[in-house]
Amino acid sequence: RDGRVQPRVLALDLLGFGESERSIGHRTAEDHAQSIAEFLRAHCPGQRPVLIASGVGAAVAVLVAAQHPELIGRLILMMPTGLSERGKSALPLGLRMAARIPVVGRFFYRNYLSSKAAIKAWLCEYGFADAEKVTDEHVDVFTTCAQQAGAHHAVLDFLATRIRVDLERRM
């Protein structure tokens, strides 16, 4: 109205995360990065948008920017999680193996990983630089997403290190 172009905002979840459809197939970080690159080519031709991402999506956004710098103008990252941050580069072998055995992984996810206590512990340890900033609302939102039907697929792919991005190297 005043002659300025209004920005367009497109919001998407990684397949299997957030409120997106739940996939039963395994997806890697590269699969997710390719999907985002295809989305950007289709919906933002000739533009280099600002990508705002959080959690595993932020790690995948870093991968997209590294592989397709022509598609990204800037990155804004919140709680980037790629399994190589703050000097913590490996998950315990038992957890990686449990995530790769479907029945064991689902049991572990349903009975431990998707609980409020486990989610709060993860947010305090990995999600926020300052654990004092984790609120009950944060925990409730993450728990709601974690307890949706099929949510275990994406998280178990992450824990089985199929979705892994070395953030320190990429950034």
XYZ file of C-alpha atoms in Angstrom:
171
model
C 0.000 0.000 0.000
C 2.920 2.300 0.603
C 4.770 0.926 -2.419
C 6.858 -1.627 -0.539
C 6.757 -5.253 -1.550
C 5.314 -7.425 1.190
C 7.477 -10.465 1.926
C 6.021 -13.872 1.285
C 6.439 -16.446 4.041
C 6.374 -20.170 3.309
C 6.436 -22.581 6.247
C 7.316 -26.224 5.895
C 8.247 -29.131 8.106
C 10.801 -31.756 7.216
C 8.955 -34.898 6.169
C 8.197 -36.892 9.298
C 8.850 -33.978 11.690
C 6.563 -31.388 13.259
C 3.077 -31.623 11.818
C 4.035 -33.068 8.415
C 2.958 -36.447 7.078
C 4.609 -39.376 8.784
C 6.828 -41.418 6.551
C 7.585 -45.061 7.170
C 10.653 -45.037 4.927
C 14.084 -44.036 6.138
C 15.272 -40.576 5.090
C 18.783 -39.185 5.366
C 19.906 -35.590 5.878
C 20.780 -35.529 2.174
C 17.225 -36.661 1.274
C 15.767 -33.818 3.329
C 18.240 -31.307 1.847
C 17.318 -32.401 -1.680
C 13.601 -31.981 -0.894
C 14.170 -28.454 0.379
C 16.324 -27.547 -2.634
C 13.580 -28.814 -4.981
C 10.961 -26.868 -3.012
C 13.018 -23.646 -3.253
C 13.584 -24.096 -6.984
C 9.848 -24.624 -7.536
C 8.476 -21.893 -5.245
C 11.221 -19.238 -5.201
C 12.670 -19.174 -8.730
C 15.312 -16.513 -9.212
C 15.231 -15.583 -5.531
C 17.609 -16.277 -2.673
C 15.293 -16.394 0.341
C 16.154 -16.222 4.002
C 15.791 -19.703 5.485
C 14.681 -19.749 9.121
C 14.975 -23.176 10.692
C 15.224 -24.915 14.038
C 16.404 -28.220 15.473
C 17.206 -30.895 12.924
C 15.677 -28.622 10.269
C 18.370 -26.038 11.035
C 21.077 -28.639 10.496
C 19.474 -29.617 7.193
C 19.243 -25.914 6.219
C 23.010 -25.655 6.769
C 23.454 -28.664 4.487
C 21.211 -27.072 1.810
C 23.216 -23.837 2.001
C 26.499 -25.754 1.706
C 25.323 -27.848 -1.249
C 23.239 -25.168 -3.017
C 24.562 -21.717 -2.027
C 22.824 -20.201 -5.067
C 19.434 -20.983 -3.469
C 19.934 -19.353 -0.048
C 20.298 -15.655 0.789
C 20.790 -16.026 4.535
C 20.253 -18.535 7.316
C 18.653 -17.878 10.674
C 19.149 -20.923 12.885
C 17.525 -21.766 16.206
C 18.678 -24.761 18.232
C 20.574 -26.367 15.307
C 20.901 -30.067 16.031
C 23.151 -32.191 13.885
C 24.863 -34.592 16.343
C 28.146 -32.660 16.291
C 27.626 -29.610 18.415
C 29.312 -28.239 21.514
C 31.931 -30.981 21.574
C 29.363 -33.787 21.677
C 29.871 -35.637 18.435
C 28.652 -39.162 19.060
C 25.641 -40.895 20.502
C 26.196 -43.959 22.668
C 26.485 -47.127 20.598
C 23.567 -48.745 22.461
C 21.241 -45.889 21.530
C 22.333 -45.943 17.874
C 21.782 -49.720 17.716
C 18.395 -49.585 19.498
C 17.234 -46.962 16.996
C 18.091 -49.322 14.115
C 16.065 -52.274 15.459
C 12.412 -51.402 14.707
C 10.676 -53.101 17.654
C 13.308 -52.022 20.188
C 13.467 -48.489 18.791
C 9.687 -48.007 18.885
C 9.508 -49.367 22.453
C 12.350 -47.099 23.601
C 10.822 -44.107 21.824
C 7.289 -44.652 23.130
C 8.319 -45.404 26.723
C 11.211 -43.014 27.174
C 12.216 -40.613 24.394
C 8.767 -39.065 23.862
C 8.154 -38.494 27.578
C 8.083 -34.983 29.011
C 11.051 -35.778 31.260
C 13.239 -36.982 28.370
C 12.246 -34.070 26.164
C 12.983 -31.566 28.913
C 16.379 -33.196 29.508
C 17.183 -33.024 25.772
C 16.136 -29.364 25.534
C 18.269 -28.491 28.567
C 21.310 -30.440 27.353
C 21.234 -29.831 23.594
C 18.415 -27.512 22.565
C 19.181 -24.370 24.561
C 22.578 -22.925 25.377
C 21.047 -21.765 28.673
C 18.967 -24.520 30.298
C 17.264 -21.882 32.478
C 15.447 -20.646 29.342
C 13.567 -23.947 28.862
C 9.928 -23.391 29.849
C 7.035 -25.757 30.471
C 5.492 -24.427 27.250
C 8.579 -25.484 25.249
C 8.403 -28.946 26.780
C 4.653 -29.233 26.090
C 4.991 -28.218 22.416
C 7.864 -30.644 21.767
C 6.066 -33.426 23.663
C 2.861 -32.938 21.663
C 4.772 -33.296 18.385
C 6.800 -36.232 19.723
C 3.697 -38.155 20.728
C 1.899 -37.890 17.372
C 1.307 -41.137 15.527
C 4.369 -42.055 13.467
C 6.621 -39.402 15.010
C 9.108 -42.090 16.000
C 10.241 -42.672 12.388
C 12.028 -39.333 12.004
C 13.521 -39.329 15.495
C 14.788 -42.895 15.179
C 16.349 -42.024 11.800
C 18.092 -39.155 13.574
C 19.272 -41.343 16.452
C 20.393 -44.103 14.083
C 22.589 -41.363 12.521
C 20.829 -41.504 9.154
C 20.091 -37.810 9.651
C 23.436 -36.425 10.687
C 25.044 -33.138 9.765
C 28.474 -32.092 11.007
C 27.513 -28.519 11.817
C 30.941 -27.434 12.957
C 32.490 -28.518 9.647
C 29.652 -27.105 7.503
C 29.556 -23.731 9.209
